[in-house]
C-alpha atoms as one frame of an Amber mdcrd trajectory, in Angstrom:
protein
 -30.906 -50.100  29.590 -32.407 -46.691  30.330 -33.556 -44.479  27.512 -31.293
 -42.036  27.511 -28.533 -45.012  27.055 -30.727 -46.143  23.897 -30.593 -42.772
  22.229 -29.123 -42.517  18.857 -26.559 -39.696  17.887 -29.455 -38.328  15.690
 -31.635 -37.448  18.670 -28.705 -36.182  20.806 -28.116 -33.751  17.899 -31.700
 -33.117  17.574 -31.793 -32.306  21.436 -28.875 -29.844  21.104 -30.332 -27.666
  18.349 -33.963 -27.856  19.741 -37.462 -28.032  18.476 -37.662 -24.404  17.519
 -35.122 -24.864  14.569 -37.651 -27.007  12.526 -35.170 -29.288  11.750 -36.209
 -32.918  11.498 -33.509 -35.714  11.385 -34.280 -39.064  10.219 -34.836 -41.321
  13.317 -35.708 -38.376  15.601 -38.637 -37.147  17.037 -39.761 -40.559  18.811
 -40.888 -41.873  15.061 -39.682 -45.459  16.152 -40.970 -46.838  13.017 -39.067
 -44.862  10.807 -36.006 -44.970  12.754 -36.009 -48.677  12.972 -36.535 -48.719
   9.136 -33.985 -46.207   8.480 -31.657 -48.091  10.867 -32.262 -51.201   9.122
 -31.356 -49.424   6.119 -28.135 -48.410   7.390 -27.100 -51.189   9.177 -29.351
 -54.133   8.116 -27.623 -56.715   6.024 -30.448 -57.419   4.100 -30.575 -54.024
   2.330 -27.164 -53.844   1.156 -28.587 -51.926  -2.227 -29.500 -49.054  -0.066
 -26.492 -48.378   1.883 -24.862 -45.920  -0.293 -28.200 -43.836  -0.256 -28.324
 -44.005   3.349 -24.499 -42.408   3.518 -25.700 -39.434   1.383 -28.699 -38.582
   3.530 -26.623 -38.987   6.721 -23.922 -36.471   5.586 -26.785 -33.853   4.587
 -28.476 -34.189   7.548 -25.074 -33.634   9.507 -24.379 -30.770   7.349 -27.606
 -29.198   7.732 -27.582 -29.589  11.492 -23.899 -28.151  11.863 -25.028 -24.881
   9.906 -27.982 -24.526  11.970 -25.948 -24.859  15.172 -23.461 -22.141  13.872
 -26.237 -19.928  12.863 -27.475 -20.272  16.583 -23.979 -19.467  17.838 -23.898
 -16.349  15.567 -27.128 -15.108  16.941 -25.938 -15.751  20.400 -22.653 -14.172
  20.043 -24.637 -11.210  18.319 -26.829 -10.793  21.195 -24.087 -10.789  23.737
 -22.425  -7.952  21.674 -25.378  -5.802  21.511 -25.775  -6.225  25.461 -22.190
  -5.385  26.063 -22.447  -2.304  23.922 -25.742  -0.987  25.007 -25.134   2.877
  25.963 -21.568   2.948  24.033 -22.825   5.237  21.443 -22.760   7.706  24.405
 -19.327   7.214  25.154 -16.361   9.649  24.320 -14.940   7.500  22.170 -17.894
   6.488  19.949 -18.840  10.039  19.708 -15.243  10.882  18.312 -15.171   8.202
  16.090 -18.487   9.120  14.632 -17.812  12.706  14.029 -14.475  11.436  12.337
 -16.664   8.998  10.201 -18.966  11.572   9.333 -16.362  14.224   8.386 -14.351
  11.442   6.264 -17.676  10.603   4.417 -18.732  14.476   3.634 -15.016  14.742
   1.883 -15.576  11.562  -0.123 -19.116  12.425  -1.056 -17.981  13.994  -4.066
 -17.234  10.503  -5.413 -20.692   9.329  -5.162 -21.571  11.445  -8.807 -19.635
   8.981 -10.613 -22.093   6.082  -9.448 -25.140   5.030 -10.996 -28.171   6.299
  -9.144 -29.558   2.787  -8.236 -26.176   1.881  -6.445 -25.738   2.119  -2.421
 -22.632   4.498  -2.133 -21.235   2.617   1.147 -21.303  -0.809  -0.391 -19.772
   0.482  -3.944 -16.909   2.206  -2.350 -16.086  -0.779   0.158 -15.941  -2.889
  -2.748 -14.129  -0.499  -4.738 -11.697  -0.027  -2.042 -11.132  -3.630  -1.224
 -10.144  -4.060  -5.125  -7.971  -1.294  -4.739  -6.234  -2.836  -1.750  -5.841
  -5.918  -3.954  -4.641  -4.385  -6.722  -1.797  -2.948  -4.874  -0.773  -6.000
  -3.205  -0.682  -7.520  -6.793   1.258  -4.838  -8.075   3.651  -5.054  -4.840
   4.441  -8.726  -5.474   4.799  -8.167  -9.198   7.137  -5.395  -8.913   9.974
  -7.692  -7.410  10.175  -9.385 -11.022  10.749  -6.357 -12.872  14.178  -6.172
 -14.493  17.000  -3.538 -12.905  17.053  -0.086 -14.275  19.634   2.409 -14.328
  19.867   4.422 -11.155  18.642   7.998 -11.452  21.329  10.726 -11.319  21.541
  13.168  -8.236  20.318  16.678  -8.677  23.025  18.943  -8.826  22.223  22.382
  -7.039  24.566  25.148  -8.409  25.643  28.084  -5.644  23.133  30.786  -5.478
  23.610  33.246  -8.225  20.459  35.277  -8.786  19.605  39.024  -8.660  17.189
  39.799  -5.727  14.789  43.037  -5.050  13.088  43.261  -1.565   9.451  43.485
  -1.814   7.231  45.814   0.552   6.603  42.966   2.862  10.148  42.136   3.514
  10.408  39.205   1.104  12.931  38.965  -1.372  12.320  37.868  -5.164  14.961
  36.584  -7.341  14.545  37.456 -11.217  16.702  37.119 -14.283  17.036  39.278
 -17.214  17.695  38.343 -20.969  17.856  40.669 -24.055  18.616  44.282 -24.204
  19.124  46.675 -21.301  16.224  48.627 -19.726  17.388  52.073 -21.655  17.102
  50.161 -25.141  14.412  48.042 -24.612  11.329  48.580 -26.942   9.419  45.937
 -25.320   9.290  44.512 -21.857   8.520  40.652 -20.947   7.604  39.153 -17.680
   7.192  35.633 -17.412   6.074  33.659 -14.461   6.844  30.005 -14.689   5.014
  26.980 -14.412   5.068  24.066 -11.748   8.447  22.531 -11.168  10.285  25.484
 -12.839  12.134  28.500 -11.915  13.436  31.729 -13.315  15.846  29.693 -15.445
  12.908  28.808 -17.867  11.707  31.819 -19.544  11.206  30.710 -23.119  13.375
  27.847 -23.394  15.975  27.858 -26.009  15.512  31.907 -26.967  18.036  33.205
 -29.000  19.843  36.358 -27.688  20.029  37.749 -31.288  16.348  37.399 -31.697
  15.937  39.518 -28.471  18.239  42.096 -30.073  16.285  41.910 -33.188  13.156
  42.864 -31.771  14.401  45.195 -28.821  13.002  42.783 -26.052  13.996  42.817
 -22.317  12.683  39.412 -20.980  12.421  39.179 -17.182  11.624  35.893 -15.249
  11.588  35.515 -11.779  11.106  32.700  -9.269   7.597  32.334  -7.662   7.796
  32.484  -3.719   9.226  29.732  -2.146  10.676  28.429  -5.595  14.358  28.891
  -6.405  15.986  31.848  -4.455  12.484  33.526  -3.771  11.370  33.874  -0.383
   8.619  31.736   0.550   5.116  33.310   1.149   2.781  31.498   3.607  -0.547
  33.131   2.550   0.007  33.555  -1.201  -2.883  33.775  -3.569  -3.366  34.912
  -6.767  -3.836  38.481  -5.800  -0.519  38.671  -4.068   1.243  36.882  -7.329
  -0.094  39.843  -9.179   1.191  42.372  -7.059   4.785  40.623  -6.628   4.792
  41.038 -10.697   3.975  44.856 -10.176   6.548  45.406  -7.758   9.372  43.702
  -9.487   8.534  45.946 -12.706   8.519  49.135 -10.385  11.982  48.049  -8.990
  13.546  47.046 -12.574  12.271  50.797 -13.848   9.793  49.401 -16.324   8.402
  52.751 -17.233   4.949  52.186 -18.769   3.308  48.928 -19.395   4.844  45.415
 -20.052   3.703  42.204 -21.811   3.044  38.843 -19.673   3.827  35.773 -20.683
   2.088  32.332 -19.393   3.053  29.027 -20.263   1.184  25.993 -18.922   0.733
  26.457 -15.285   2.310  29.921 -15.428  -0.883  30.959 -17.306  -2.599  31.072
 -13.981  -0.392  33.875 -12.666  -0.910  35.602 -16.279  -4.482  35.530 -15.820
  -4.097  37.150 -12.341  -1.978  39.971 -13.844  -4.862  40.579 -16.391  -7.426
  40.990 -13.750  -5.706  42.651 -11.018  -3.095  44.964 -12.629  -4.818  45.494
 -16.135  -3.449  49.188 -16.448   0.347  48.126 -16.381  -0.135  45.220 -18.901
   0.115  45.756 -22.669  -0.706  42.319 -23.895  -0.447  38.820 -23.157   1.130
  35.855 -24.734  -0.305  32.537 -23.752   0.995  29.180 -24.457  -1.135  26.027
 -23.631  -2.268  28.195 -20.352  -4.046  26.360 -17.661  -7.507  27.630 -16.423
  -9.158  26.646 -13.199 -10.968  23.644 -13.953 -13.857  24.674 -11.434 -14.486
  27.903 -12.979 -17.976  29.078 -12.438 -18.650  29.575 -16.244 -16.942  26.302
 -17.353 -19.875  23.853 -18.194 -19.813  20.216 -17.064 -18.820  19.108 -20.636
 -15.723  21.454 -20.735 -14.471  20.143 -17.287 -14.688  16.735 -18.090 -12.730
  17.627 -21.433 -10.230  19.167 -19.311  -8.641  16.054 -17.938  -9.912  13.268
 -20.651  -6.332  13.146 -21.773  -4.659  13.019 -18.117  -2.987   9.759 -17.061
  -4.779   7.992 -13.859  -2.252   9.312 -11.793  -2.337  12.955 -12.771  -6.083
  12.535 -12.128  -5.415  11.007  -8.801  -2.826  14.122  -8.129  -5.521  16.442
  -9.073  -8.154  14.918  -6.473  -5.727  14.863  -3.807  -4.730  19.021  -4.338
  -8.476  19.772  -4.349  -9.311  17.278  -1.263  -6.536  15.860   0.382  -3.706
  18.212  -0.111  -1.892  17.122   3.216  -1.049  14.006   1.175   0.749  15.659
  -1.594   4.213  16.088   0.013   4.425  12.209   0.613   4.153  11.885  -3.334
   6.699  14.907  -4.037   9.094  13.452  -1.461   9.312  10.157  -3.432   9.678
  12.247  -6.976  11.235  15.866  -7.561  12.511  16.154  -3.833  14.007  13.259
  -3.460  17.380  14.457  -4.287  17.319  12.452  -7.966  16.697  13.282 -11.390
  13.666  11.978 -13.177  11.749  12.441 -16.389   9.136  15.026 -16.805   6.611
  12.479 -17.916   7.172  10.386 -14.708   7.576  13.379 -12.491   4.495  15.269
 -13.689   2.506  12.110 -14.693   2.173  13.431 -18.346   0.928  11.559 -21.042
   2.932  12.952 -24.354   2.195  12.989 -27.683   4.911  12.150 -30.462   6.490
  15.717 -30.985   6.827  16.187 -27.240   8.107  12.755 -26.929  10.586  13.316
 -29.528  11.628  16.713 -28.027  12.234  15.432 -24.666  14.644  12.863 -25.664
  17.014  15.311 -27.041  19.825  16.140 -25.215  19.486  19.849 -25.323  16.080
  19.664 -23.408  17.614  17.433 -21.048  20.251  19.602 -20.110  17.626  22.511
 -19.720  15.504  19.962 -17.626  18.315  18.971 -15.039  19.186  22.651 -14.587
  15.765  24.122 -14.161  14.497  21.402 -11.986  17.499  21.680  -9.430  17.081
  25.345  -9.157  13.367  24.723  -8.736  13.873  22.685  -5.535  16.849  24.461
  -4.047  14.942  24.928  -0.915  13.911  21.633  -0.309  10.349  22.540   0.925
   7.086  20.865  -0.483   5.264  23.482   0.963   5.431  26.010  -2.220   4.588
  23.263  -4.533   1.681  22.004  -2.547   0.565  25.891  -2.618   1.061  25.971
  -6.165  -0.860  22.732  -6.945  -3.840  23.596  -4.600  -4.102  27.269  -6.363
  -4.580  25.516  -9.727  -7.632  23.862  -8.778  -9.199  26.192  -6.000 -11.077
  29.194  -6.038  -9.017  32.061  -7.879 -11.054  34.810  -6.465 -12.255  35.469
 -10.292 -13.517  33.841 -13.233 -11.940  34.259 -16.800 -15.074  35.972 -17.984
 -14.353  38.976 -15.567 -11.396  39.797 -17.401 -13.282  41.260 -20.113 -16.867
  42.398 -19.218 -19.688  44.039 -21.298 -20.308  47.688 -19.629 -23.505  47.881
 -17.965 -25.348  51.013 -18.750 -28.578  52.539 -17.139 -30.931  52.644 -20.213
 -34.620  53.828 -20.156 -37.368  52.008 -21.769 -37.643  53.698 -24.869 -33.523
  52.940 -25.354 -33.910  49.018 -24.279 -36.974  49.056 -26.954 -34.717  50.546
 -29.407 -31.662  48.531 -28.892 -33.918  45.301 -29.884 -34.279  46.682 -33.471
 -30.787  48.431 -33.794 -27.506  46.782 -33.832 -25.530  48.460 -30.627 -22.141
  48.054 -30.313 -20.930  46.352 -27.224 -18.689  48.482 -25.114 -16.290  46.071
 -22.780 -14.498  46.862 -19.452 -11.541  45.276 -17.991  -8.109  44.299 -19.892
  -8.951  45.803 -23.407  -5.247  44.992 -24.558  -4.411  42.127 -27.024  -4.514
  38.508 -25.725  -2.983  35.716 -27.939  -2.941  32.069 -27.240  -1.300  29.278
 -28.736  -2.611  25.718 -28.396  -1.219  22.644 -29.636  -4.118  20.329 -30.991
  -1.873  17.249 -29.862  -1.506  18.384 -26.428  -1.960  15.845 -23.774  -1.209
  18.413 -20.595  -3.434  21.042 -21.200  -6.361  20.017 -23.329  -7.143  22.255
 -26.559 -10.897  22.666 -24.755  -9.355  25.039 -22.514  -8.088  27.332 -24.985
 -11.657  26.865 -26.682 -13.250  27.752 -23.049 -11.083  30.874 -22.933 -12.009
  32.110 -26.177 -15.564  31.625 -25.514 -15.485  33.827 -22.170 -12.785  36.202
 -23.233 -13.729  37.853 -26.586 -10.834  39.402 -27.191  -8.591  36.448 -27.121
  -7.003  35.254 -30.252  -6.525  31.424 -30.649  -3.869  30.106 -32.580  -4.464
  26.534 -33.261  -1.152  24.388 -34.018  -1.665  21.369 -35.611   0.241  18.184
 -34.552   1.808  20.272 -31.921   2.025  19.113 -28.479   2.666  20.736 -24.960
   6.199  21.424 -25.126   7.254  21.161 -28.971   6.294  24.907 -29.863   7.327
  26.773 -26.841  10.813  25.017 -26.034  13.537  25.176 -28.381  12.226  26.109
 -31.859  13.639  29.109 -33.294  11.221  29.321 -36.181   8.443  29.166 -33.619
  10.036  31.842 -31.488  10.411  34.359 -34.726   6.675  33.804 -35.438   5.629
  34.463 -32.032   7.551  37.771 -31.700   6.155  38.887 -35.198   2.856  38.027
 -34.331   2.954  40.236 -31.074   5.284  42.976 -32.357   5.000  43.219 -36.046
   8.288  43.904 -37.914  11.406  44.044 -36.134  12.695  47.283 -35.647  15.726
  46.680 -33.223  16.331  48.446 -29.771  15.453  51.830 -29.247  18.536  54.261
 -29.148  18.832  55.731 -25.571  18.400  59.424 -25.280  21.177  61.564 -23.810
  20.516  62.557 -20.291  20.124  66.353 -19.353  23.497  66.312 -17.735  24.950
  65.074 -20.898  23.325  67.393 -22.804  24.700  70.413 -20.839  28.304  69.125
 -20.832  28.191  69.006 -24.708  26.823  72.307 -24.823  29.545  73.677 -22.641
  32.278  72.169 -24.862  30.481  73.694 -27.927  30.557  77.137 -26.320  33.883
  76.811 -24.786  35.621  76.161 -28.251  35.081  79.725 -29.825  36.459  81.170
 -26.563  39.659  79.353 -26.673  39.898  80.120 -30.540  39.530  83.824 -29.565
  42.082  83.816 -26.846  44.385  82.067 -29.360  43.839  84.815 -31.775  44.425
  87.764 -29.058  47.955  85.863 -28.255  48.999  86.001 -31.909  48.120  89.570
 -32.457  50.170  90.535 -29.534  53.299  88.850 -30.677  53.017  90.440 -33.988
């Protein structure tokens, strides 16, 4: 029998692997005595006590050899792939993919600040992405076992009914008036609305009798693209302030008006104080939003801004700042779906006790349904995306620019003198009253935002409201509304009695002068009869 015919399977396997691997199997490599001994141990009848140990070694050797073969096979495939892809990095496809990957990595680089310094960003975020994918799969599988819930109601959009003015650029702005008439108004208030709201909001639940008592004219309007107002593709906070100015002129507000800023509407109120300070008498702010990326905001203040936010709200915040093109996908699944939903779910809010109690009431629910339906009347996601992006992008100014210390050119001796004497500071910008009401249990706009505003706007007065939330003080609270007006306007004096016009005065004088003439004619007639 030839030598090849007498080779064992160990030797066959060893020749396939090769000597370069360094794997030595029992009975291979020409070690005949060892092979004979092992063979005797495996197949010999006289060493039955070692048969079990031999099978263990046999299985171990087979596993090691198989692993070595797979490793060599992998190396071979890698070499083939490397040779096949040689020069592919210069292809058009590779350049496009490399450019897109670089741009994506740059947009995602902001997330690296949340990683420890010793962690590799690429490896960490691959793991995060994998875990997130598995989590979504688990949530998707588990959602099939949820108990059925009541189907949401459809949004009922009423026919158009707003008054509208035409702006200088040709757009139309829808508005609504409450309170006393223009000629009797002692105070005029203009209120831009917040996100997912409309001109119907104003001050929710405000009584007409209270407006009459203080002589207040309240004007609310739809932001561009909301309600019945025409959209403005290139709008910013400067154009927002100019819209407010044109509205005041069109409605014959002769002098100055107060601006009301609630929640996201506070952004537009701040813009009025910065861009048109000469037309604003004062500001009434209620949990006003500030730019979380304001240049004067510290890192600690920035983190406190969203400490109480839900995870979904933080995600929407990141999307608005980094990937705004994805926002319409979420909006069409919620408030642009044509169905009615709850504020906390649609706005991703985490509410306190007082806010939850208010939102569960029938009065607020009726207001919410009507207001949201008007807000989404046009069914377009772009105005909402614009509003969300404005909240987290560069406003064009910092809150510290609203009131600034006046800079004066002083000589050397004046500077030395100012070090020893207390010099009164002079301020420029908006110098009227600014009142901020802030609920300390507000989980939508953190109380730290009001503290930041007071720090950078020295003239602002902050009213801290213990146990109040985001909605509870501003909406449907008669006593709260009276406190607000008393703080702003003092003792109620009622409306102004309108002054008679010049034509009316002339007609009254004509009547008074004609009366004696008629009397003289009557006396002359009587004398002639006599």
